[in-house]
Coordinates of C-alpha atoms in Angstrom, one line a residue:
M966 CA -30.1 2.0 20.3
N967 CA -29.1 -1.6 20.3
S968 CA -28.5 -3.1 23.7
K969 CA -25.3 -5.0 24.3
L970 CA -27.0 -7.3 26.8
D971 CA -28.4 -9.5 24.0
H972 CA -25.1 -11.0 22.9
Q973 CA -22.1 -12.7 24.4
K974 CA -19.4 -11.7 22.0
P975 CA -17.7 -8.3 22.1
R976 CA -19.1 -6.0 19.4
L977 CA -16.8 -5.0 16.5
V978 CA -17.8 -2.2 14.1
F979 CA -15.9 -2.9 10.8
F980 CA -15.6 0.2 8.6
Q981 CA -15.3 -1.7 5.3
W982 CA -15.1 -0.2 1.8
D983 CA -18.2 -0.5 -0.4
H984 CA -17.4 -3.8 -2.0
Q985 CA -20.7 -4.2 -3.8
P986 CA -21.1 -6.6 -6.8
N987 CA -19.5 -5.0 -9.9
A988 CA -20.1 -6.3 -13.4
N989 CA -16.5 -5.5 -14.3
A990 CA -14.8 -7.0 -11.2
A991 CA -13.8 -10.6 -10.4
S992 CA -16.4 -12.2 -8.2
Y993 CA -13.8 -13.8 -6.1
L994 CA -12.6 -10.4 -4.8
L995 CA -16.1 -9.8 -3.3
L996 CA -16.0 -13.3 -1.9
H997 CA -12.7 -12.5 -0.1
M998 CA -14.3 -9.5 1.5
Q999 CA -17.3 -11.5 2.7
Q1000 CA -15.0 -14.2 4.1
Q1001 CA -13.1 -11.6 6.1
V1002 CA -16.3 -10.6 7.8
K1003 CA -17.2 -14.2 8.4
C1004 CA -13.8 -14.8 10.0
L1005 CA -14.2 -11.8 12.3
A1006 CA -17.7 -13.1 13.3
T1007 CA -16.1 -16.2 14.8
H1008 CA -15.0 -14.0 17.8
F1009 CA -17.0 -10.8 17.4
D1010 CA -20.5 -9.6 17.0
V1011 CA -19.7 -7.8 13.7
V1012 CA -21.4 -4.7 12.4
V1013 CA -20.3 -3.8 8.9
I1014 CA -20.4 -0.1 7.9
N1015 CA -19.8 0.3 4.2
R1016 CA -21.2 3.8 3.5
D1017 CA -20.1 7.4 4.2
C1018 CA -20.7 8.0 7.9
D1019 CA -20.2 9.9 11.1
Y1020 CA -18.0 7.9 13.5
A1021 CA -19.5 9.5 16.5
E1022 CA -23.0 8.7 15.3
I1023 CA -22.1 5.1 14.6
C1024 CA -20.5 4.6 18.0
D1025 CA -23.5 6.1 19.7
R1026 CA -25.8 3.8 17.8
Y1027 CA -23.9 0.5 18.1
E1028 CA -21.7 1.0 21.3
P1029 CA -18.7 -1.0 19.9
D1030 CA -16.0 -2.6 22.0
L1031 CA -13.6 -2.3 19.1
T1032 CA -13.6 -0.6 15.7
L1033 CA -11.6 -1.8 12.7
F1034 CA -11.0 0.5 9.6
E1035 CA -10.2 -1.1 6.2
S1036 CA -7.7 1.1 4.3
G1037 CA -5.1 1.0 1.5
Y1038 CA -7.1 -1.2 -0.8
R1039 CA -6.3 -0.9 -4.5
S1040 CA -9.9 -0.4 -5.7
H1041 CA -10.8 -2.8 -8.5
G1042 CA -14.2 -1.2 -8.5
S1043 CA -14.8 -0.9 -4.8
R1044 CA -15.4 2.5 -3.3
R1045 CA -13.4 4.0 -0.4
I1046 CA -15.9 5.4 2.2
K1047 CA -15.6 8.7 4.0
I1048 CA -15.6 8.7 7.8
T1049 CA -15.9 11.9 9.8
N1050 CA -15.5 12.8 13.5
T1051 CA -13.1 10.0 14.3
N1052 CA -11.6 12.0 17.1
T1053 CA -14.6 11.2 19.4
H1054 CA -15.2 8.1 21.6
M1055 CA -11.6 7.9 22.6
A1056 CA -12.3 5.0 25.0
V1057 CA -13.1 2.7 22.1
P1058 CA -9.9 1.2 20.7
K1059 CA -9.3 1.5 17.0
L1060 CA -7.4 -0.7 14.6
G1061 CA -6.4 -0.2 11.0
L1062 CA -6.5 -3.0 8.4
H1063 CA -4.1 -2.8 5.5
N1064 CA -6.1 -5.0 3.1
A1065 CA -3.7 -5.0 0.2
D1066 CA -0.5 -6.4 -1.2
A1067 CA 2.6 -5.5 0.8
W1068 CA 4.1 -3.5 -2.2
C1069 CA 0.8 -1.7 -3.0
D1070 CA 1.1 1.9 -4.1
R1071 CA -1.7 2.8 -1.7
R1072 CA 0.5 2.4 1.3
A1073 CA 1.1 6.1 1.6
G1074 CA -2.7 6.6 1.5
F1075 CA -3.1 4.0 4.2
L1076 CA -0.6 5.8 6.5
S1077 CA -2.4 9.1 5.8
D1078 CA -5.7 7.5 6.7
M1079 CA -4.3 6.1 9.9
E1080 CA -3.0 9.5 10.9
Q1081 CA -6.2 11.3 10.1
W1082 CA -8.3 8.7 12.0
G1083 CA -5.9 8.7 15.0
I1084 CA -5.0 5.0 14.7
E1085 CA -1.6 3.8 15.9
T1086 CA -2.0 0.0 15.7
Y1087 CA -2.5 -1.9 12.4
F1088 CA -3.1 -5.4 11.0
A1089 CA -2.1 -6.5 7.5
I1090 CA -3.2 -9.5 5.4
A1091 CA 0.3 -9.7 3.8
T1092 CA 2.9 -11.6 5.7
M1093 CA 5.6 -9.4 4.1
A1094 CA 3.9 -6.1 5.1
P1095 CA 6.4 -5.3 7.9
E1096 CA 9.3 -5.4 5.4
Y1097 CA 7.5 -3.0 3.1
M1098 CA 6.4 -0.6 5.8
P1099 CA 9.4 -0.6 8.3
A1100 CA 8.4 2.8 9.8
V1101 CA 5.4 1.2 11.5
R1102 CA 6.6 -2.4 11.9
E1103 CA 6.6 -2.2 15.7
N1104 CA 2.8 -1.6 15.7
L1105 CA 2.0 -3.8 12.7
F1106 CA 0.6 -7.3 13.1
V1107 CA -0.3 -9.9 10.5
W1108 CA -3.8 -11.2 10.1
P1109 CA -2.9 -13.6 7.3
N1110 CA -4.9 -15.1 4.5
F1111 CA -7.1 -18.2 5.1
I1112 CA -9.7 -20.4 3.6
D1113 CA -13.4 -20.9 4.3
P1114 CA -13.6 -24.7 4.9
E1115 CA -17.2 -24.8 3.7
I1116 CA -16.0 -23.9 0.2
Y1117 CA -12.5 -25.3 0.0
R1118 CA -12.8 -28.9 1.0
D1119 CA -12.8 -32.5 -0.4
Y1120 CA -15.8 -32.8 -2.7
G1121 CA -14.8 -36.4 -3.6
Q1122 CA -14.2 -35.4 -7.3
Q1123 CA -12.4 -37.9 -9.5
K1124 CA -8.9 -36.8 -10.3
V1125 CA -9.5 -36.2 -14.0
I1126 CA -7.3 -33.1 -14.5
P1127 CA -3.5 -33.8 -14.5
V1128 CA -2.6 -30.1 -13.9
T1129 CA -4.6 -27.0 -13.4
L1130 CA -2.9 -23.7 -14.2
T1131 CA -4.7 -20.8 -12.6
G1132 CA -3.8 -17.2 -11.8
Q1133 CA -1.9 -14.5 -13.6
A1134 CA 1.6 -14.9 -14.8
Y1135 CA 3.0 -11.5 -15.8
G1136 CA 6.1 -9.8 -14.4
L1137 CA 4.9 -9.8 -10.8
Y1138 CA 5.0 -13.7 -10.9
P1139 CA 8.5 -14.6 -12.2
W1140 CA 8.3 -18.2 -10.9
R1141 CA 5.0 -18.7 -12.8
Q1142 CA 6.5 -17.1 -15.9
T1143 CA 9.3 -19.7 -15.9
V1144 CA 7.4 -22.8 -14.7
F1145 CA 3.9 -22.5 -16.3
P1146 CA 5.1 -22.8 -19.9
M1147 CA 7.3 -25.8 -19.1
I1148 CA 4.3 -27.6 -17.6
R1149 CA 1.9 -26.5 -20.2
D1150 CA 4.1 -27.8 -23.0
R1151 CA 4.6 -31.2 -21.4
Y1152 CA 1.4 -32.2 -19.6
P1153 CA -2.4 -32.1 -20.2
C1154 CA -3.6 -29.0 -18.4
L1155 CA -6.7 -27.1 -17.5
V1156 CA -5.6 -23.5 -18.1
S1157 CA -7.6 -20.6 -16.7
P1158 CA -7.5 -17.3 -18.6
Q1159 CA -5.3 -14.5 -17.2
H1160 CA -7.9 -11.8 -16.9
A1161 CA -6.9 -8.7 -15.0
Y1162 CA -9.0 -7.8 -11.9
E1163 CA -10.6 -4.8 -13.7
S1164 CA -11.3 -6.7 -17.0
K1165 CA -14.9 -7.2 -18.0
L1166 CA -14.0 -10.8 -18.6
A1167 CA -12.8 -11.2 -14.9
A1168 CA -16.4 -12.0 -13.9
Q1169 CA -16.3 -15.1 -16.0
L1170 CA -13.4 -16.7 -14.0
L1171 CA -14.1 -19.6 -11.8
S1172 CA -14.7 -18.7 -8.2
G1173 CA -16.2 -20.1 -5.0
E1174 CA -17.4 -23.7 -5.1
A1175 CA -16.9 -24.1 -8.8
Y1176 CA -13.2 -23.1 -8.5
A1177 CA -12.8 -25.4 -5.4
R1178 CA -14.4 -28.3 -7.3
A1179 CA -12.0 -27.8 -10.2
L1180 CA -9.1 -27.9 -7.8
N1181 CA -10.5 -31.0 -6.1
A1182 CA -10.6 -32.7 -9.5
S1183 CA -6.9 -31.8 -10.2
F1184 CA -3.9 -34.1 -9.6
V1185 CA -1.4 -31.2 -9.0
V1186 CA -1.8 -27.4 -9.1
P1187 CA 1.2 -25.0 -9.1
T1188 CA 1.3 -21.5 -7.7
C1189 CA 3.7 -19.0 -6.3
G1190 CA 3.7 -16.0 -4.0
T1191 CA 4.9 -13.3 -6.4
M1192 CA 8.3 -11.7 -6.6
G1193 CA 7.8 -10.8 -2.9
G1194 CA 7.8 -14.4 -1.7
E1195 CA 4.3 -13.8 -0.2
V1196 CA 1.8 -16.4 0.9
V1197 CA -1.3 -15.9 -1.3
R1198 CA -4.7 -17.4 -0.9
K1199 CA -3.9 -20.0 -3.6
H1200 CA -1.3 -21.5 -1.3
F1201 CA -4.2 -22.5 1.0
E1202 CA -7.0 -23.0 -1.5
I1203 CA -5.2 -25.6 -3.5
P1204 CA -4.3 -28.1 -0.7
G1205 CA -7.5 -27.1 1.1
S1206 CA -9.4 -28.5 -1.9
K1207 CA -7.3 -31.7 -1.7
A1208 CA -5.0 -31.1 -4.6
C1209 CA -1.2 -31.4 -4.5
L1210 CA 0.4 -28.0 -4.1
V1211 CA 3.5 -27.4 -6.3
T1212 CA 5.1 -24.2 -5.4
E1213 CA 8.3 -22.1 -4.9
R1214 CA 10.3 -22.5 -1.7
T1215 CA 10.2 -19.2 0.3
A1216 CA 10.6 -18.2 3.9
A1217 CA 6.9 -17.2 4.1
V1218 CA 5.7 -20.5 2.7
E1219 CA 7.8 -22.4 5.1
A1220 CA 6.6 -20.3 8.0
A1221 CA 3.1 -21.4 7.1
G1222 CA 4.1 -25.0 7.7
F1223 CA 4.8 -26.3 4.2
V1224 CA 7.6 -28.9 4.0
D1225 CA 9.0 -30.3 0.7
M1226 CA 7.7 -33.8 -0.3
E1227 CA 5.8 -34.0 3.0
N1228 CA 2.7 -31.7 2.4
C1229 CA 3.7 -29.9 -0.8
V1230 CA 6.3 -30.1 -3.5
F1231 CA 8.9 -27.3 -4.0
V1232 CA 10.1 -26.8 -7.5
D1233 CA 11.9 -24.3 -9.7
G1234 CA 12.7 -24.0 -13.4
R1235 CA 15.5 -26.5 -13.1
N1236 CA 13.7 -29.5 -11.6
V1237 CA 10.0 -28.9 -12.3
V1238 CA 9.7 -31.5 -15.1
E1239 CA 11.7 -34.1 -13.1
R1240 CA 9.5 -33.7 -10.0
L1241 CA 6.2 -33.7 -11.9
D1242 CA 7.3 -36.8 -13.8
Y1243 CA 8.0 -38.4 -10.4
L1244 CA 4.6 -37.4 -9.0
F1245 CA 2.7 -38.8 -12.0
A1246 CA 4.8 -42.0 -11.8
H1247 CA 4.1 -42.5 -8.1
P1248 CA 0.4 -41.7 -7.5
H1249 CA 0.4 -43.2 -4.0
E1250 CA 3.2 -40.9 -3.0
T1251 CA 1.4 -38.0 -4.4
S1252 CA -1.8 -39.0 -2.6
R1253 CA 0.2 -39.0 0.7
I1254 CA 1.5 -35.5 0.1
T1255 CA -1.9 -34.3 -0.9
A1256 CA -3.5 -35.7 2.2
A1257 CA -0.9 -34.1 4.4
G1258 CA -1.3 -30.8 2.7
Y1259 CA -5.1 -31.0 3.3
S1260 CA -4.6 -31.8 6.9
L1261 CA -2.2 -28.8 7.3
I1262 CA -4.6 -26.4 5.9
H1263 CA -7.7 -27.6 7.7
S1264 CA -5.9 -27.7 11.0
R1265 CA -4.0 -24.4 10.8
H1266 CA -5.3 -22.1 8.0
T1267 CA -9.1 -21.8 8.0
L1268 CA -11.0 -18.8 9.1
S1269 CA -11.3 -20.3 12.6
H1270 CA -7.5 -20.2 12.9
R1271 CA -7.2 -16.5 12.6
P1272 CA -7.8 -15.1 16.1
Q1273 CA -5.1 -12.4 16.0
I1274 CA -7.4 -9.4 16.0
Y1275 CA -9.5 -10.9 18.9
Q1276 CA -6.2 -11.7 20.8
W1277 CA -5.1 -8.1 20.4
F1278 CA -8.5 -6.9 21.8
L1279 CA -8.2 -9.1 24.9
L1280 CA -4.6 -8.3 25.5
N1281 CA -5.1 -4.6 25.0
K1282 CA -7.9 -4.5 27.6
G1283 CA -5.4 -5.6 30.3
L1284 CA -2.3 -3.9 29.0
Q1285 CA -0.3 -2.3 31.8
F1286 CA 2.2 0.6 31.8
G1287 CA 5.6 -0.8 30.6
E1288 CA 4.0 -3.7 28.6
K1289 CA 3.5 -4.2 24.9
I1290 CA 2.0 -6.7 22.5
I1291 CA 4.0 -8.8 20.1
Q1292 CA 3.4 -11.6 17.6
S1293 CA 5.3 -14.8 17.5
G1294 CA 5.3 -15.0 13.7
P1295 CA 3.1 -14.0 10.7
F1296 CA 0.8 -17.0 11.5
G1297 CA 1.4 -17.0 15.2
D1298 CA -0.4 -15.8 18.3
L1299 CA -0.1 -12.4 20.0
S1300 CA 1.2 -12.2 23.5
K1301 CA 2.0 -9.5 26.1
V1302 CA 5.6 -8.8 27.2
R1303 CA 7.5 -6.3 29.3
R1304 CA 9.0 -3.5 27.1
I1305 CA 12.2 -3.9 29.1
S1306 CA 12.6 -7.4 27.8
K1307 CA 13.4 -6.1 24.3
Q1308 CA 11.3 -8.9 22.8
E1309 CA 9.9 -7.9 19.4
S1310 CA 7.4 -9.4 17.0
V1311 CA 8.9 -12.1 14.7
H1312 CA 8.6 -10.9 11.1
I1313 CA 9.7 -12.8 8.0
V1314 CA 13.0 -11.8 6.6
G1315 CA 12.6 -12.8 3.0
K1316 CA 14.4 -12.2 -0.2
A1317 CA 11.8 -10.2 -2.1
S1318 CA 13.2 -9.5 -5.5
D1319 CA 12.3 -5.8 -5.5
R1320 CA 13.8 -5.2 -2.0
V1321 CA 17.1 -6.9 -3.2
L1322 CA 17.2 -4.6 -6.3
L1323 CA 16.4 -1.5 -4.2
K1324 CA 19.3 -2.2 -1.8
Q1325 CA 21.7 -2.8 -4.7
G1326 CA 20.6 0.4 -6.4
D1327 CA 20.9 2.4 -3.2
L1328 CA 24.5 1.2 -2.7
L1329 CA 25.4 2.1 -6.3
L1330 CA 23.7 5.5 -6.0
Q1331 CA 25.7 6.3 -2.8
Q1332 CA 28.9 5.4 -4.8
G1333 CA 27.8 7.9 -7.5
R1334 CA 27.1 5.2 -10.1
V1335 CA 23.8 6.7 -11.1
E1336 CA 23.3 4.9 -14.4
E1337 CA 23.8 1.5 -12.8
A1338 CA 21.5 2.4 -9.9
K1339 CA 18.8 3.4 -12.4
Q1340 CA 19.0 0.0 -14.0
C1341 CA 18.3 -1.6 -10.6
Y1342 CA 15.3 0.6 -10.0
L1343 CA 14.0 0.1 -13.5
S1344 CA 14.2 -3.7 -13.0
C1345 CA 12.0 -3.3 -10.0
L1346 CA 9.3 -1.8 -12.3
D1347 CA 9.5 -5.0 -14.4
Y1348 CA 8.0 -6.7 -11.4
V1349 CA 5.6 -4.0 -10.2
S1350 CA 5.1 -1.2 -12.7
Y1351 CA 3.8 1.2 -10.1
L1352 CA 6.3 0.5 -7.2
P1353 CA 6.6 3.8 -5.4
E1354 CA 10.0 3.2 -3.9
A1355 CA 11.5 2.5 -7.3
K1356 CA 9.8 5.6 -8.9
F1357 CA 11.0 7.8 -6.0
R1358 CA 14.6 6.7 -6.4
L1359 CA 14.4 7.2 -10.2
A1360 CA 13.3 10.7 -9.4
I1361 CA 16.4 11.1 -7.3
C1362 CA 18.6 9.7 -10.1
A1363 CA 17.0 12.2 -12.5
L1364 CA 17.9 15.1 -10.2
Q1365 CA 21.4 13.8 -10.0
E1366 CA 21.6 13.8 -13.7
G1367 CA 20.1 17.3 -14.0
D1368 CA 16.9 16.0 -15.7
T1369 CA 14.5 18.2 -13.7
D1370 CA 11.5 17.5 -15.9
R1371 CA 11.8 13.8 -15.5
A1372 CA 12.2 14.1 -11.8
Y1373 CA 9.2 16.4 -11.5
D1374 CA 6.9 14.2 -13.6
L1375 CA 7.8 11.1 -11.5
L1376 CA 7.2 13.0 -8.2
V1377 CA 3.9 14.4 -9.5
D1378 CA 2.7 10.9 -10.4
L1379 CA 3.6 9.6 -6.9
V1380 CA 1.8 12.4 -5.1
K1381 CA -1.2 12.1 -7.5
V1382 CA -1.6 8.4 -6.7
T1383 CA -2.1 9.2 -3.0
I1384 CA -4.2 12.4 -3.1
V1385 CA -6.0 12.1 -6.4
E1386 CA -6.4 8.4 -7.3
Y1387 CA -6.7 7.1 -3.7
G1388 CA -8.2 10.2 -2.2
A1389 CA -6.0 10.6 0.9
L1390 CA -6.0 14.0 2.7
D1391 CA -2.3 14.4 2.4
P1392 CA 0.6 12.8 0.5
D1393 CA 3.6 10.8 1.7
P1394 CA 5.8 13.4 3.5
V1395 CA 9.0 12.4 1.8
E1396 CA 7.4 12.4 -1.7
W1397 CA 5.9 15.9 -0.9
A1398 CA 9.3 17.2 0.3
Y1399 CA 11.1 16.1 -2.8
F1400 CA 8.3 17.4 -5.0
L1401 CA 9.0 20.8 -3.5
L1402 CA 12.8 20.3 -4.0
A1403 CA 12.2 19.3 -7.7
L1404 CA 10.3 22.6 -8.1
I1405 CA 13.3 24.5 -6.8
C1406 CA 15.6 22.5 -9.1
R1407 CA 13.4 23.6 -12.0
G1408 CA 13.9 27.3 -10.9
Q1409 CA 10.4 27.5 -9.5
F1410 CA 11.3 28.6 -6.0
E1411 CA 8.3 30.9 -5.5
R1412 CA 5.9 28.0 -6.3
A1413 CA 7.7 25.8 -3.8
R1414 CA 7.5 28.5 -1.1
R1415 CA 3.8 29.0 -1.6
L1416 CA 3.1 25.3 -1.5
Q1417 CA 5.2 24.3 1.5
D1418 CA 2.3 25.1 3.9
F1419 CA -0.5 23.5 1.9
Y1420 CA -0.6 20.5 4.2
P1421 CA -0.2 22.2 7.6
S1422 CA -0.2 19.0 9.7
L1423 CA 2.4 17.3 7.6
S1424 CA 5.7 16.8 9.3
H1425 CA 8.8 14.7 8.7
G1426 CA 12.6 15.0 8.9
E1427 CA 13.0 15.2 5.1
F1428 CA 10.2 17.7 4.8
R1429 CA 11.9 19.9 7.5
R1430 CA 15.0 19.8 5.4
A1431 CA 13.1 20.9 2.3
Q1432 CA 11.7 23.8 4.4
L1433 CA 15.2 24.5 5.6
V1434 CA 16.3 24.9 1.9
I1435 CA 13.3 27.2 1.2
A1436 CA 14.1 29.2 4.4
Q1437 CA 17.7 29.7 3.4
L1438 CA 16.8 30.8 -0.1
A1439 CA 14.0 33.0 1.3
R1440 CA 16.4 34.8 3.6
S1441 CA 18.5 35.7 0.6
A1442 CA 15.4 37.0 -1.0
D1443 CA 14.2 38.8 2.2
G1444 CA 11.7 36.0 2.9
V1445 CA 10.3 34.8 6.1
V1446 CA 11.4 31.5 7.7
P1447 CA 8.4 29.3 8.3
K1448 CA 7.9 27.3 11.5
R1449 CA 6.2 24.0 11.8
H1450 CA 5.3 21.8 14.8
G1451 CA 3.8 18.4 15.2
R1452 CA 4.6 14.7 15.3
D1453 CA 6.4 13.2 12.3
R1454 CA 4.2 11.4 9.8
K1455 CA 5.3 7.9 8.8
S1456 CA 6.7 7.4 5.3
I1457 CA 7.0 4.4 3.1
H1458 CA 10.5 5.6 2.0
Q1459 CA 13.8 5.1 3.6
L1460 CA 16.7 7.5 2.9
P1461 CA 20.4 7.6 3.6
D1462 CA 21.4 8.7 7.1
R1463 CA 22.9 12.1 6.7
T1464 CA 23.5 15.1 9.0
D1465 CA 21.8 18.3 8.0
A1466 CA 25.1 19.8 6.9
E1467 CA 25.8 16.7 4.8
W1468 CA 22.4 16.8 3.3
L1469 CA 22.6 20.5 2.4
A1470 CA 25.9 19.9 0.7
W1471 CA 24.3 17.0 -1.2
F1472 CA 21.4 19.1 -2.3
A1473 CA 23.7 22.0 -3.3
D1474 CA 25.5 19.6 -5.6
T1475 CA 22.2 18.5 -7.0
L1476 CA 21.2 22.2 -7.7
E1477 CA 24.5 22.6 -9.5
R1478 CA 23.7 19.6 -11.7
C1479 CA 20.3 21.1 -12.3
R1480 CA 21.8 24.4 -13.6
Q1481 CA 21.0 26.4 -10.5
P1482 CA 24.5 27.6 -9.5
D1483 CA 23.3 30.7 -7.6
L1484 CA 21.0 28.7 -5.4
A1485 CA 23.7 26.0 -4.9
N1486 CA 26.1 28.7 -3.7
V1487 CA 23.6 29.9 -1.1
L1488 CA 23.2 26.4 0.4
R1489 CA 26.9 25.8 0.4
H1490 CA 27.4 28.9 2.5
A1491 CA 24.4 27.8 4.7
A1492 CA 26.1 24.4 5.3
L1493 CA 29.1 26.2 6.6
G1494 CA 27.0 28.5 8.8
E1495 CA 27.7 31.5 6.6
R1496 CA 25.3 34.1 5.2
V1497 CA 25.2 35.4 1.7
G1498 CA 25.1 39.2 1.4
E1499 CA 23.9 39.4 -2.1
K1500 CA 20.1 39.3 -2.5
L1501 CA 18.9 36.8 -5.0
T1502 CA 16.3 37.4 -7.7
L1503 CA 14.2 34.3 -7.7
P1504 CA 11.8 33.4 -10.5
Q1505 CA 8.1 33.4 -9.6
F1506 CA 6.3 31.5 -12.4
E1507 CA 7.0 29.8 -15.6
P1508 CA 6.1 32.4 -18.3
D1509 CA 3.9 30.0 -20.3
A1510 CA 1.8 28.9 -17.3
G1511 CA 1.8 32.0 -15.1
W1512 CA -1.8 33.0 -15.7
R1513 CA -3.1 29.4 -14.9
L1514 CA -1.2 29.3 -11.7
R1515 CA -2.5 32.7 -10.6
V1516 CA -6.1 31.5 -11.4
Y1517 CA -5.6 28.3 -9.3
S1518 CA -3.9 30.1 -6.4
G1519 CA -6.5 32.8 -6.5
I1520 CA -9.4 30.3 -6.3
D1521 CA -7.7 28.5 -3.4
G1522 CA -7.0 31.7 -1.5
L1523 CA -10.6 32.8 -2.0
M1524 CA -11.9 29.5 -0.6
I1525 CA -9.7 30.0 2.5
K1526 CA -10.8 33.5 2.9
L1527 CA -14.5 32.5 2.6
R1528 CA -13.9 29.7 5.1
L1529 CA -15.0 27.1 2.6
N1530 CA -12.5 24.5 3.9
G1531 CA -15.1 21.7 3.6
L1532 CA -15.2 22.3 -0.2
R1533 CA -11.6 23.0 -0.6
P1534 CA -9.9 19.9 -2.2
S1535 CA -6.9 18.2 -0.6
V1536 CA -4.9 18.6 -3.8
P1537 CA -2.4 21.5 -4.5
P1538 CA -3.7 24.4 -6.6
L1539 CA -1.8 23.3 -9.7
P1540 CA -3.2 21.9 -13.0
E1541 CA -1.0 18.8 -12.7
F1542 CA -3.2 17.7 -9.8
R1543 CA -6.6 18.5 -11.5
Y1544 CA -7.3 21.1 -8.8
L1545 CA -10.3 22.7 -10.6
W1546 CA -11.8 19.3 -11.4
N1547 CA -11.6 18.4 -7.7
V1548 CA -13.2 21.7 -6.7
A1549 CA -16.1 20.9 -9.1
R1550 CA -16.3 17.4 -7.7
G1551 CA -16.8 18.8 -4.2
L1552 CA -19.6 21.0 -5.4
V1553 CA -21.6 18.3 -7.2
P1554 CA -23.3 15.3 -5.4
H1555 CA -21.7 11.9 -6.0
S1556 CA -24.8 10.6 -7.8
Q1557 CA -24.9 13.3 -10.5
K1558 CA -22.2 11.8 -12.7
A1559 CA -23.4 13.3 -16.0
P1560 CA -23.2 16.9 -14.9
L1561 CA -19.8 16.1 -13.3
R1562 CA -18.5 14.9 -16.6
R1563 CA -19.6 18.0 -18.4
I1564 CA -17.9 20.2 -15.8
R1565 CA -14.8 18.1 -16.2
M1566 CA -14.8 18.7 -20.0
A1567 CA -15.1 22.4 -19.5
L1568 CA -12.3 22.6 -16.9
S1569 CA -10.0 20.5 -19.1
K1570 CA -9.5 23.6 -21.2
L1571 CA -7.7 25.2 -18.3
S1572 CA -5.4 22.2 -17.8
V1573 CA -1.8 22.0 -19.0
S1574 CA -0.4 19.0 -20.9
G1575 CA -0.2 16.0 -18.6
G1576 CA -2.6 17.5 -16.0
N1577 CA -5.0 14.6 -16.2

């Protein structure tokens, strides 16, 4: 056992994903992960655990003062580690780290991880994360991006590159889509290829010192913070390498200390040429702005200027009853205040393009203008093709239009991202609730009733309403009303504020549109507090898939009966979620990939169309 007497810093055990070098991944991603550890090491004695492990055993071995769990990462070749026995060593404070974009579709997986690991306080690298996860914003702090000054510095390179264009410029980056072509067509530029993170060519991109030297040799370098108005690493890397930052004006960028024509240059599609012409015509002015930007970064945005996790550790140690911890801003310090003071953390209230469109679509949907609402939600997907909030709302629109197959497919995809692709133990509770409701709208009530208890610890207001629907219909079919207890799980989705009666009336109308008039009638009576005397005959299985569902349900039931819960996958026993494939994966060691592939091919014969 390691003694804690041989070090002065508090010990932090960092449960980090397995970010090992990958031939198909961009090398700068691995560098980012290494720099995060280096930043933590400025205040902590850091022990990195990046393998499957037993939390109790790790705590016994290293005796940490604090543990930090990375979660919610969108792989790019890295492996999410498995951690067991996290309900031990309760005296050791635990923090979650959302190491991903604010809009990432792994947010539901992050919230599931936090619930499973018993973590109630989180840090995020994205300044806009509180706006994208409002359900946890009170306990969510920002540990923002930074630079390593040993890499991003002034190398004394001669300014031989007028403009360097680096970074991707697809739909997520509307500013770059507008500005980059205008610059490229007018000025000599060094243009970096736009390889995706997972591309085999991504490893060829400049990174580390080579990238910093290219920036240092550049006169001006433009970048932006995506449609979300985020502060990305490039905002710090460019001026930190003593190049003139040309960027979009956003609330987050201004919160970082950037001021137009003082330490950066704000441009848009209307004035970019005019402003760059000015910079090239006035090199001394540009040098002044560049020097001021360099000073800003090296005085406020290096890894030594990110003490927020350490501050939380110190404040939490002395936290008294009636006190809480708040943050003065996304780049600010943490402090302790009385709860009675009503002071809250200061979060950025930006104008993220997808959030604006979602709000517009929600207003249109409430007014019954479904087609117009759909266009708003589809426009969100032009920015982020996998945005879960937009996909979820499109599923609601599909139900409103009676297109049950479309709604079902969208909801299946959402749940699959969390429990299959990410590997969380349970899905977002709202997505799961509406998946069950979509089954009912398709006339598959019995399937919904069987699945409602598949995640016994899952609880949420919308999920309880889905159970209420099932209970009301089950009463009419001599069913049993289920009971559920537990604390509500957090969701990434926000829904209109309705009473239960209003919601039941809304869903009854939805059932009517989905050609389920008998079920709609039951709910309308329920909303009025009435009972329906006539017993309903509810369909049990789709005729063309009944045998498959019986096989899947039978295997799942057998595993429960044999108490093989450790091998039982966390995906529903349906072909859409590759249930048999996940059963096989649990039986085969991780290293035996070839046999696993053969099993997968064999099981694919049992899958229905779209099941993979």
